[in-house]
Coordinates of C-alpha atoms in Angstrom, one line a residue:
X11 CA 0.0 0.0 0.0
X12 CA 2.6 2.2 0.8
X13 CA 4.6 1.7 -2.5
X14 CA 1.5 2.5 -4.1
X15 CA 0.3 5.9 -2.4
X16 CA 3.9 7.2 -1.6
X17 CA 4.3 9.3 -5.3
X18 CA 0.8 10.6 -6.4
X19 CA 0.7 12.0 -2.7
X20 CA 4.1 13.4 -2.3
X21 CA 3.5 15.1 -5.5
X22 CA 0.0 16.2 -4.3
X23 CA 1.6 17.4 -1.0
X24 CA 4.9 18.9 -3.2
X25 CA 5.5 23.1 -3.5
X26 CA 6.8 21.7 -7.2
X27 CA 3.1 20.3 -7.9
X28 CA 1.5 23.9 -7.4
X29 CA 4.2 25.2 -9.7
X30 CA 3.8 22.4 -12.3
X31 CA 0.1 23.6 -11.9
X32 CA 1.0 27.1 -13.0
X33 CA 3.1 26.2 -15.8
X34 CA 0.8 23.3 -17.4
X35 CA -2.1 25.8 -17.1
X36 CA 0.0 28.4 -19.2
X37 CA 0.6 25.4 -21.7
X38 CA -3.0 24.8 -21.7
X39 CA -3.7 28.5 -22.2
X40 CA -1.6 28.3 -25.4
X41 CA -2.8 25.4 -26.8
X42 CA -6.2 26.3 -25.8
X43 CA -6.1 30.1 -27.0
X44 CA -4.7 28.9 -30.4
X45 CA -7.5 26.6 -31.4
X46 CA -10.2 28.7 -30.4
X47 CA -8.8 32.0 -32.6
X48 CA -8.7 29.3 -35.4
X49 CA -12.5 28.8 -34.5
X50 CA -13.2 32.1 -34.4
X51 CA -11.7 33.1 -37.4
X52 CA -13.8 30.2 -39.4
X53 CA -17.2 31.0 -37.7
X54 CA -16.6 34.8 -38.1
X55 CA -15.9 33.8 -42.5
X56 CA -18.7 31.7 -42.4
X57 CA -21.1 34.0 -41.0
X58 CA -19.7 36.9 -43.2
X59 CA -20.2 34.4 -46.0
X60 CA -23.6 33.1 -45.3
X61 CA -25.0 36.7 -44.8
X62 CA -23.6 37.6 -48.4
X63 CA -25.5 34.6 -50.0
X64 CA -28.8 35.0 -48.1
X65 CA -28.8 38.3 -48.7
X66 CA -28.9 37.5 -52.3
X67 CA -31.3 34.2 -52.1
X68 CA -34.2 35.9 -52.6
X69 CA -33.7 37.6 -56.1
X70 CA -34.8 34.2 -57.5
X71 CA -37.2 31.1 -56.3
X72 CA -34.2 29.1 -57.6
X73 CA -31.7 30.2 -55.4
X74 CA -34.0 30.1 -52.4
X75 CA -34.5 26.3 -53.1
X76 CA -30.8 25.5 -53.3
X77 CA -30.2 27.3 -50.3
X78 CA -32.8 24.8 -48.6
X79 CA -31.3 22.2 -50.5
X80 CA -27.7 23.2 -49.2
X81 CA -29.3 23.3 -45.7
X82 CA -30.5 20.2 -45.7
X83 CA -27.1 18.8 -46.4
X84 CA -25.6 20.7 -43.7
X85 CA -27.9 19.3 -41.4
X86 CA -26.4 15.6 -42.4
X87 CA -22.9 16.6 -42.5
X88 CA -23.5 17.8 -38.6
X89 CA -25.5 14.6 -37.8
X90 CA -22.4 12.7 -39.2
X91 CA -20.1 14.2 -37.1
X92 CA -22.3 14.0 -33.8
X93 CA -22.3 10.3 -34.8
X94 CA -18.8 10.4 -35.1
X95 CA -18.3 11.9 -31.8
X96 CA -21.7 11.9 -29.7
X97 CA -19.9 13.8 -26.5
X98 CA -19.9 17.1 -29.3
X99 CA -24.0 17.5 -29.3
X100 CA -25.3 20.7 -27.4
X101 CA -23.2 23.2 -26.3
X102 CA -20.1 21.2 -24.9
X103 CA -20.4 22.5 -21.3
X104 CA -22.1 20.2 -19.9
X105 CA -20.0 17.7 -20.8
X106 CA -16.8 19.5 -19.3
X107 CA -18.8 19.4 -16.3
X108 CA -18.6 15.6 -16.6
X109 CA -15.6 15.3 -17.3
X110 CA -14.1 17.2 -14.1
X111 CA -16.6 14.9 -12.1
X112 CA -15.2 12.2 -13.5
X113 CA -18.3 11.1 -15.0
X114 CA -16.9 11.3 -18.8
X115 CA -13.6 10.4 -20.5
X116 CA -13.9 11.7 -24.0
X117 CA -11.2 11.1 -26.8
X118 CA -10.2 15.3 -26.3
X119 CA -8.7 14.8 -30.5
X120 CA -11.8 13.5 -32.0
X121 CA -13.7 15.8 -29.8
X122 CA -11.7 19.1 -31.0
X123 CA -12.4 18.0 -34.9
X124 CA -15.9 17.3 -34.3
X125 CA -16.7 20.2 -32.8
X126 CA -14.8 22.7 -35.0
X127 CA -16.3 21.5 -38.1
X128 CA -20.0 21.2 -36.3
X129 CA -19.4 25.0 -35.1
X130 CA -18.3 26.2 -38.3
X131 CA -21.2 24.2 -40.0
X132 CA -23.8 25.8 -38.0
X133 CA -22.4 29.5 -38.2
X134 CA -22.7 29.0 -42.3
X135 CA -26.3 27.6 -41.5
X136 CA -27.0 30.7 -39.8
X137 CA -28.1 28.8 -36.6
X138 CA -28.9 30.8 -33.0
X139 CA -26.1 29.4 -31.3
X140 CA -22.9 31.1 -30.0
X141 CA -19.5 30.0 -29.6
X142 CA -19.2 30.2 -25.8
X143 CA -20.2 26.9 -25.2
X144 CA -18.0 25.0 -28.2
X145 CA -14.9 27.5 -26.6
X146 CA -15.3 26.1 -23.4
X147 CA -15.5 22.2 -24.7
X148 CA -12.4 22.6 -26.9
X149 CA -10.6 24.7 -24.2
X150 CA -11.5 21.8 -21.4
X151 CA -10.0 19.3 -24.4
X152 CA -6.8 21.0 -25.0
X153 CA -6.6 20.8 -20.9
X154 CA -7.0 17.1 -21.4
X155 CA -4.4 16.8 -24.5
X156 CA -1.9 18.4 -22.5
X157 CA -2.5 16.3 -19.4
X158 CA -2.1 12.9 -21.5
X159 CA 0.9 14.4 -23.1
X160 CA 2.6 14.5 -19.2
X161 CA 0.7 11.4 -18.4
X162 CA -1.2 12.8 -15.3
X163 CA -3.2 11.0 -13.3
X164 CA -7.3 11.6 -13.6
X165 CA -7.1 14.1 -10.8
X166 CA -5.0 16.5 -12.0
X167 CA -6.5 15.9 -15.4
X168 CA -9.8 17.3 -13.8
X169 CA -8.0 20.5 -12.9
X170 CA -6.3 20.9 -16.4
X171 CA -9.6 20.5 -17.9
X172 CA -10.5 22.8 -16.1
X173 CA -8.1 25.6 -16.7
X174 CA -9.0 24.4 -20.3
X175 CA -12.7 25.7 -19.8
X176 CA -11.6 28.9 -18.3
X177 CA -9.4 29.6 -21.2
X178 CA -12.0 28.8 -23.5
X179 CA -14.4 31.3 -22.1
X180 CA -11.3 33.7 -21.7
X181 CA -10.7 33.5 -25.7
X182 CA -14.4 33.0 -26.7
X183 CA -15.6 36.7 -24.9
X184 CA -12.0 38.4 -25.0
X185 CA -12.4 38.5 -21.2
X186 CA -9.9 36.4 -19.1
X187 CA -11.4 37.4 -15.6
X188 CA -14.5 35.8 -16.8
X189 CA -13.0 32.9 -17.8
X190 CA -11.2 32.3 -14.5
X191 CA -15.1 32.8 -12.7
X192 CA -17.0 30.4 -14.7
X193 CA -14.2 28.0 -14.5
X194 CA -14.4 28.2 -10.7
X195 CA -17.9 28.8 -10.0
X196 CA -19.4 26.6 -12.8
X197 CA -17.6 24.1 -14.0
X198 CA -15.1 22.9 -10.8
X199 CA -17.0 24.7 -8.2
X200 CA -14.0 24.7 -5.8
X201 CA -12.2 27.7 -4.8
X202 CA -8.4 26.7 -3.9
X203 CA -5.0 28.7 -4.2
X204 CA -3.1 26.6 -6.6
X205 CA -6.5 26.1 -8.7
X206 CA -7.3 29.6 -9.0
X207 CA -3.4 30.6 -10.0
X208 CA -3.5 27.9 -12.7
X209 CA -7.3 28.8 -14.6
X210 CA -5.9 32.1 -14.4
X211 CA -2.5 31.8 -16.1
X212 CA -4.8 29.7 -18.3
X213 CA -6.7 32.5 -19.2
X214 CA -4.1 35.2 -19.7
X215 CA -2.6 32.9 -21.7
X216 CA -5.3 32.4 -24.1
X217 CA -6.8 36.1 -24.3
X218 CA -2.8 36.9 -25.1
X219 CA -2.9 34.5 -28.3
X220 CA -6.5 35.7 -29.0
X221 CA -5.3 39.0 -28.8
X222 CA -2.5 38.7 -31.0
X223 CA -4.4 37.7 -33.6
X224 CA -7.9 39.1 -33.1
X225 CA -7.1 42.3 -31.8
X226 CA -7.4 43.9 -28.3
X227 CA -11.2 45.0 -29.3
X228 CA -13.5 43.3 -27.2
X229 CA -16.3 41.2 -28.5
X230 CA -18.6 43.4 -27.1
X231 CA -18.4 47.0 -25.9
X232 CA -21.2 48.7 -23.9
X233 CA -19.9 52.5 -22.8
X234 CA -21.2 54.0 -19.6
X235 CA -22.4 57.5 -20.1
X236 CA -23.4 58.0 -16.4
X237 CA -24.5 55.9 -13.4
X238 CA -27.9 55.6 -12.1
X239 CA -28.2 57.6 -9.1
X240 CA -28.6 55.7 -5.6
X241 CA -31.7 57.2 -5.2
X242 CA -33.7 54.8 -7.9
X243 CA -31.5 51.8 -6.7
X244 CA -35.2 50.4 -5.3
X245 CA -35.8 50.3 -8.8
X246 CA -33.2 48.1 -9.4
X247 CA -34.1 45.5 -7.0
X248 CA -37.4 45.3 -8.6
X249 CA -35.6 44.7 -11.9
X250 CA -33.1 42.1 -10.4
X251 CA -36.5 40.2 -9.0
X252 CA -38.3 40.5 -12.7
X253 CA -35.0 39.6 -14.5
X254 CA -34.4 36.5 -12.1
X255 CA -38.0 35.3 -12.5
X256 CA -37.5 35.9 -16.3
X257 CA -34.5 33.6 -15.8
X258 CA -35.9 30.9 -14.4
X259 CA -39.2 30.8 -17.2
X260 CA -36.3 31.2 -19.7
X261 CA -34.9 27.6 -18.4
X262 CA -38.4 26.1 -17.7
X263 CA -39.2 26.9 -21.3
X264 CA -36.1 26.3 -22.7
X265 CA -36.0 22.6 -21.5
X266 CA -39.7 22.1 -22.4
X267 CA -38.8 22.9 -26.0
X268 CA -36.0 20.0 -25.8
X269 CA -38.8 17.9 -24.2
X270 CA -40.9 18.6 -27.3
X271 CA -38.1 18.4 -29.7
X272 CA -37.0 14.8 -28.0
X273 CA -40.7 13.8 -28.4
X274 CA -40.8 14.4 -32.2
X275 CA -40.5 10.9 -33.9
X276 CA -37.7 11.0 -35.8
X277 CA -34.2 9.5 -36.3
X278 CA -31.6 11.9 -34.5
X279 CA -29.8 12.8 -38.2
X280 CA -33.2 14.1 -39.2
X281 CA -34.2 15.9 -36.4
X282 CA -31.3 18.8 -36.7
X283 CA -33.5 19.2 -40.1
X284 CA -36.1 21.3 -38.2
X285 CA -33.6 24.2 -36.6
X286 CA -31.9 23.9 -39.9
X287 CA -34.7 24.5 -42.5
X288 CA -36.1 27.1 -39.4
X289 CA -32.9 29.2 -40.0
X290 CA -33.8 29.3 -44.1
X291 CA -37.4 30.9 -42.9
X292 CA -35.2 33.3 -40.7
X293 CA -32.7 33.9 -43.4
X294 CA -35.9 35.4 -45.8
X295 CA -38.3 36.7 -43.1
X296 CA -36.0 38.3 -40.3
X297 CA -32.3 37.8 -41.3
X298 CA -31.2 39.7 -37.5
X299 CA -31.8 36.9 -35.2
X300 CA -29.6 34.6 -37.2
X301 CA -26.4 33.3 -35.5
X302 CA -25.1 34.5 -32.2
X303 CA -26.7 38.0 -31.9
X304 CA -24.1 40.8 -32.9
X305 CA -26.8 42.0 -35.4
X306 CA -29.3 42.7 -32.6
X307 CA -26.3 43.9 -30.5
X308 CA -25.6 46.7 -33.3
X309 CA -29.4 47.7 -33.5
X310 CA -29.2 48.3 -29.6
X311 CA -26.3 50.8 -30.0
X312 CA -27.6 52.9 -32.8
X313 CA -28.4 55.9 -30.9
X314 CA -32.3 56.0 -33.0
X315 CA -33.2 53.1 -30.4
X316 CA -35.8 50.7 -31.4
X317 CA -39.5 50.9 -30.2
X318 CA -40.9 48.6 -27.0
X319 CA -42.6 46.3 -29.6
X320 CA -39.7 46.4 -31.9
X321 CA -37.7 44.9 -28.7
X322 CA -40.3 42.6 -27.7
X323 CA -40.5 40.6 -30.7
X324 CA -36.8 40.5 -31.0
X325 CA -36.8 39.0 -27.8
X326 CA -39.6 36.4 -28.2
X327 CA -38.0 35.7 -32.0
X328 CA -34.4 35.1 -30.8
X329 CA -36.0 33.1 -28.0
X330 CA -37.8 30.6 -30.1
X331 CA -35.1 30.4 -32.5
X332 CA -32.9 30.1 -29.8
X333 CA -35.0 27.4 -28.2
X334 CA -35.5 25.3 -31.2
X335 CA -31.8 24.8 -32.4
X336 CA -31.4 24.1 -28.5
X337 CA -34.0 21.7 -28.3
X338 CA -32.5 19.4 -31.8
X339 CA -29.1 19.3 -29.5
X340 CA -27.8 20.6 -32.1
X341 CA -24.0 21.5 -31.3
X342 CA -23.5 25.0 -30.6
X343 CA -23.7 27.3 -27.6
X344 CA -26.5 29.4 -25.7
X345 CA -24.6 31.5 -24.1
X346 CA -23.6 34.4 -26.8
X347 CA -27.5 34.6 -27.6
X348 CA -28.3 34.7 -23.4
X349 CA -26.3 37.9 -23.5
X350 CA -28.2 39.4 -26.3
X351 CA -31.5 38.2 -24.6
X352 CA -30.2 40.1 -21.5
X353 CA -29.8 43.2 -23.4
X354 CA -32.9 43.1 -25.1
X355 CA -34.4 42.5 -21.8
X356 CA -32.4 45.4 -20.1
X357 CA -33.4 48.0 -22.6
X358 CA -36.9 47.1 -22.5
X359 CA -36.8 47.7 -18.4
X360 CA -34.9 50.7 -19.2
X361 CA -37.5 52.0 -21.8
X362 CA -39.9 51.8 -19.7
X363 CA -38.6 53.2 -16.8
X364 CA -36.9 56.1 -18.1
X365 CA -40.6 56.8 -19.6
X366 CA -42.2 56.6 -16.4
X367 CA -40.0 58.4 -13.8
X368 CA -38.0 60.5 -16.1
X369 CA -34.2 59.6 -16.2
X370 CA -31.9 60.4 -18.7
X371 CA -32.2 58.0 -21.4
X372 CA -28.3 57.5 -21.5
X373 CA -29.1 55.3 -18.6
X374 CA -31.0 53.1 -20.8
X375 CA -27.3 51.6 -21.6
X376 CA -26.7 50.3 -18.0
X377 CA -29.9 48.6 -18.2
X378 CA -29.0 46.5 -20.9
X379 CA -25.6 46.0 -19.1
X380 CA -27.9 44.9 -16.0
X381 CA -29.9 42.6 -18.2
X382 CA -26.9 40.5 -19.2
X383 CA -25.4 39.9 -15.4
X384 CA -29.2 39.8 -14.1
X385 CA -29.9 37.0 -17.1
X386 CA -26.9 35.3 -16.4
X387 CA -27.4 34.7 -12.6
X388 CA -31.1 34.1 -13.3
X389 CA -30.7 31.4 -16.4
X390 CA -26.7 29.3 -15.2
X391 CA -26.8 30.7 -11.2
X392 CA -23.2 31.5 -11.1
X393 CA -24.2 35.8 -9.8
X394 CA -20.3 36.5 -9.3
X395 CA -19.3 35.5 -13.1
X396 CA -22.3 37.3 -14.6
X397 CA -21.1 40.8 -12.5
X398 CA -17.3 40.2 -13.8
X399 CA -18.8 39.5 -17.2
X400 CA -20.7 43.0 -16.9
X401 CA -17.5 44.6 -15.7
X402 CA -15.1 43.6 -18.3
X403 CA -17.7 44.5 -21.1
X404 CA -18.1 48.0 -19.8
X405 CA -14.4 48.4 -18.2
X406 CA -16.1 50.5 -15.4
X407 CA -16.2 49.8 -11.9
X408 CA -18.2 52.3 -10.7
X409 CA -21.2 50.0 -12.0
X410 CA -20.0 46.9 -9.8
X411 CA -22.8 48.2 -6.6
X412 CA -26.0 48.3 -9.2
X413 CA -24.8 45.1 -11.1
X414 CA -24.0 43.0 -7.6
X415 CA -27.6 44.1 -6.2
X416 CA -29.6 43.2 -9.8
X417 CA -27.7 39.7 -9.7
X418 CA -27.9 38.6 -6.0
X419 CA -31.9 40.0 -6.5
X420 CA -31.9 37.5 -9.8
X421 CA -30.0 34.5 -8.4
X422 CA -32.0 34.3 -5.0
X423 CA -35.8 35.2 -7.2
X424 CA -34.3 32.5 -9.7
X425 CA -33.8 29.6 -6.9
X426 CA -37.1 30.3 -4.7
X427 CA -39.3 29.4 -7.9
X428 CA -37.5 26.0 -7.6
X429 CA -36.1 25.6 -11.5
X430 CA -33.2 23.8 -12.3
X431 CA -30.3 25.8 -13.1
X432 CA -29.7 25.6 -16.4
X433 CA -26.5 23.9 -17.1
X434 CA -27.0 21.7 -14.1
X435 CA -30.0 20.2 -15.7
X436 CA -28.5 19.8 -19.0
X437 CA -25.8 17.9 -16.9
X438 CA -28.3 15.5 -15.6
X439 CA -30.1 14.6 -18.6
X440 CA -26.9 14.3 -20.1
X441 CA -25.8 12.1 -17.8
X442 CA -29.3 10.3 -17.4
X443 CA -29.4 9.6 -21.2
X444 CA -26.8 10.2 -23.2
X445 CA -23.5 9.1 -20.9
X446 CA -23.9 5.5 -22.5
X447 CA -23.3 7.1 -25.7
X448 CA -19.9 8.5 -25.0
X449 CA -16.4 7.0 -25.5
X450 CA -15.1 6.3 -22.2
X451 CA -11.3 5.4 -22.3
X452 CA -10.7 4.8 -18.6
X453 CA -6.8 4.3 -18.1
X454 CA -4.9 1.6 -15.5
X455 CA -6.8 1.5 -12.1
X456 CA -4.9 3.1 -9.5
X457 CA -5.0 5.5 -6.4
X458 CA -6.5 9.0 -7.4
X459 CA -6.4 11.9 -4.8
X460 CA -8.7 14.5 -4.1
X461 CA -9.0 17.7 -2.7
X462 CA -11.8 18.4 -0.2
X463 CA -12.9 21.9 1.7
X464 CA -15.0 20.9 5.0
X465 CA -18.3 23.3 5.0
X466 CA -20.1 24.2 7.8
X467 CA -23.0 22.1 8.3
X468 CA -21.7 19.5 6.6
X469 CA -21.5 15.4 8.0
X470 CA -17.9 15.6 8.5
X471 CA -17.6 19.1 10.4
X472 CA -17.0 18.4 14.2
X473 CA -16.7 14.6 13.8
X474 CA -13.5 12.5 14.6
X475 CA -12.0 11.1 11.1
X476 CA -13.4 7.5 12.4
X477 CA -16.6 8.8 13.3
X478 CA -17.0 9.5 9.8
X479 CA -19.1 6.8 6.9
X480 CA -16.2 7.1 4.7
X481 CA -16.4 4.7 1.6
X482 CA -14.9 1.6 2.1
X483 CA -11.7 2.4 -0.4
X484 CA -11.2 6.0 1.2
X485 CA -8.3 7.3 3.1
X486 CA -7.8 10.7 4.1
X487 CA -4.2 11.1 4.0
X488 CA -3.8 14.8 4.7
X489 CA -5.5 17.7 6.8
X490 CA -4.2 21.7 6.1
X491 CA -5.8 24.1 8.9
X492 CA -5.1 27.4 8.7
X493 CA -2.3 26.8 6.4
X494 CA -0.4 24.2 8.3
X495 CA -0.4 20.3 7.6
X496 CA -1.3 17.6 9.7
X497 CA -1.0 14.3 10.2
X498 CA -4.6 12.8 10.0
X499 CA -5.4 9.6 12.5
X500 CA -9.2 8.3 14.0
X501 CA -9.0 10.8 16.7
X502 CA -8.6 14.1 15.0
X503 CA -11.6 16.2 15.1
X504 CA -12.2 17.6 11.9
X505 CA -13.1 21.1 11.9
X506 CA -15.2 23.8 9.2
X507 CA -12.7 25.1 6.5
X508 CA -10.0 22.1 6.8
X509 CA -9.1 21.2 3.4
X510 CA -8.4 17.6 3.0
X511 CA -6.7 14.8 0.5
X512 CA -8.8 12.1 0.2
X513 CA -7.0 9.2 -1.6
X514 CA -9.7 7.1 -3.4
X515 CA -9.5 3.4 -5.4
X516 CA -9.6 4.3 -8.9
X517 CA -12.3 1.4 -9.3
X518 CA -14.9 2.6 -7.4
X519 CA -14.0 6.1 -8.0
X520 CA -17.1 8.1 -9.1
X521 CA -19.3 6.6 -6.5
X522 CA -16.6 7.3 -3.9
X523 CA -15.8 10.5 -4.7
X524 CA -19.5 11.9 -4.9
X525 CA -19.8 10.1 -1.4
X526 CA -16.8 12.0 0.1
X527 CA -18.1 15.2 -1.7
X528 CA -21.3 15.1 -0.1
X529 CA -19.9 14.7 3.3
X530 CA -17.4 17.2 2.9
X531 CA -19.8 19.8 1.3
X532 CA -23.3 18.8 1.9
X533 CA -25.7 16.3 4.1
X534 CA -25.5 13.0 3.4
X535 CA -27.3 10.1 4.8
X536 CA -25.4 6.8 4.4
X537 CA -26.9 3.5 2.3
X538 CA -27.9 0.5 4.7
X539 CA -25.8 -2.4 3.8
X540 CA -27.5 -5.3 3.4

């Protein structure tokens, strides 16, 4: 036993691991950042091209049929390539989540192809998808081909997947400090030193490469005239309460439409037909809505404005466009086209209240700002990621008060009416139905160690180590309070904020480590043995 645990936790316990940490993560941040400016740079030509041929489709009833025609085919092409690699379907987020569970092992090269050429494919159909989501999935791969490259164990795998995901959102919005939140609030949901050094050279690293090529412009730029004055900040709790409920009927509608869309009987190739001919009908009838949203983004900045029922419909059509080439799974993410949403739904509230109590309508700009962090922490739940995403999109920090009340007033509105968070319910039913669909590739069964935070509340605050129900192939090998290490045995009392290593069987991993995971974080009521 001793022969087997003496090297992963040495190296676990090591000053050289943390700094092997920061460098891989910069490795990953390269690799990472390079492949997704590659990405950009095709969907950006195959929007610009798609928008020049529909814009010329309707001159003649031939040239709209081959342009269904041609959609159709698309719609194959991605079907083949989801068949290819079925962990590429939806946005990819959901499966990074699985994968730094440990849930998921994908093949990160097949992955990478897949989901470029799907991404690229669906900009050129004109789909309502962005590329957040595919970003994140190929960041969290090229964190999982650097780890096999240096032959890490799963565990650290987990946390270069991770740094993967961060600089995937880093690269995909032009915002690294966004990247490093999501990464940590949504996708490892642990907040550690080490961890939060490495997703952030991760980041830098892949907003430099992004930059280099791309430019230091950011993907979306909303300027700050003024600042609502503190005396209408009641107002803005009533809009973080409105834009939290909005969230949460955004996810409850969102996943009926997949519901619908699952219920629909038709072989899988055939049923990405349906968002695909939808997006010809858009191409003709209301050409703004197609793709991510930088067309809507450009109508909300012309100073002219849009009317309330120019914005409504706007809204409810980029929802249900939205909604549909969700509900096909087709791959692509929802994330671009939730900021747009957020906007539209900001500068509808803004609208209205700048009619009704008389502000400056400059102000209507840091609604729309509100409306994206309010959507975000309404529709994924992660509040703090939504307020950096506002700040680095307006570069001001003197909005940071009115953006932290409209998201804490979203995120707690958003949980009472009891709907799933969104990507946490697109992890389930990924995990419910699809997870025997995916390539699983587990390596050599060995000892993987974990990291652990004790929470208050939780079954293993205030409890002697062997008054514990650890799993049967569990061993807690280290204990760090208040940053010094100590030597773990029955007796010691474990106390709230100790962060442990919990060494685990590689066999009986996943059900061990969720066990261990629930008594470090939540309640958990041990399993009668028979």
């Amino acid at each position: 036993m001793a022969s087997e645990t003496k090297d992963p936790i040495r190296r676990r316990l090591s000053k050289r691991f943390q700094v092997s940490l920061v460098w891989e993560g910069a490795l990953v941040g390269l690799l990472g950042g390079s492949i997704i400016t590659l990405y950009r740079l095709s969907l950006t030509w195959a929007e610009k091209t798609m928008r020049f041929l529909t814009g010329h489709i309707t001159s003649s009833p031939f040239l709209v049929i081959g342009w269904f025609a041609a959609l159709a085919i698309m719609a194959l092409v991605v079907a083949t390539l989801v068949r290819f690699e079925p962990a590429t379907s939806g946005s990819g987020i959901p499966q990074v989540d699985a994968e730094v569970m440990g849930k998921l092992s994908a093949p990160w090269h097949r992955v990478i192809v897949a989901k470029f050429l799907e991404g690229t494919v669906g900009a050129f159909a004109g789909l309502s998808l962005g590329r957040e989501g595919p970003s994140v999935q190929l960041g969290g791969m090229a964190g999982k081909a650097v780890s096999r490259a240096f032959k890490r164990g799963r565990g650290e795998e987990r946390l270069l997947v991770t740094c993967g995901a961060g600089a995937g959102m880093a690269a995909a919005f032009h915002a690294p400090l966004t990247g490093v939140m999501f990464a940590l609030e949504e996708i490892h949901k642990t907040f550690n030193a080490p961890l939060i050094i490495s997703v952030m050279m991760s980041a830098v690293m892949s907003d430099y490469v992004v930059s280099q090529v791309l430019g230091l412009s950011p993907v979306i730029s909303f300027t700050l005239i003024e600042n609502i004055p503190h005396e209408a900040y009641a107002l803005l709790i009533v809009f973080g309460i409105m834009i939290g409920a909005i969230g949460a009927l955004h996810n409850l509608g969102m996943f009926a439409i997949q519901n619908a869309m699952s219920r629909i009987k038709l072989p899988n190739p055939l049923r990405y037909i349906i968002p695909f001919m939808l997006a010809g009908f858009v191409a003709i009838a209301a050409p703004d809505l197609m793709c991510g949203g930088d067309a809507i983004l450009e109508l909300l900045m012309r100073p002219q404005g849009l009317t309330l029922a120019a914005l409504m419909l706007i809204l409810l059509g980029k929802y249900l466009f939205t909604g549909v080439c969700f509900g096909a799974g087709t791959p692509g993410g929802t994330l671009f086209p939730l900021v747009v949403m957020g906007a539209l739904v900001g500068a509808i509230f803004g609208n209205v209240a700048t009619n009704l109590f008389g502000m400056h309508q400059n102000l209507v700009m840091n609604f729309m700002v509100l409306g994206i962090a309010g959507l975000f922490a309404g529709v994924v739940r992660a509040p703090v990621t939504g307020v950096v995403l506002a700040f680095e999109l307006t570069g001001s920090l003197d909005a940071l008060l009115s953006l932290s009340i409209v998201s804490v007033f979203a995120y707690v509105t958003a949980n009472l009416l009891q709907i799933d968070p969104y990507y946490e319910h697109l992890l389930a039913r990924f995990l419910g139905t699809s997870a025997d669909e995916t390539h699983e590739h587990w390596g050599g069964h060995g000892r993987q160690i974990h990291s652990y935070v004790v929470e208050a509340s939780c079954n293993a605050a205030n409890k002697a180590i062997s008054e514990i129900p650890w799993p049967e192939h569990a061993l807690v090998v280290s204990v760090r309070r208040h940053g010094r290490e100590i030597l773990p045995n029955g007796a010691l009392v474990l106390e709230e904020g100790d962060r442990i290593l919990v060494l685990i069987d590689e066999k009986e991993g996943d059900e061990s480590e969720s066990t261990v995971r629930m008594l470090c974080h939540g309640t958990f009521v041990p399993k009668e043995r028979p």
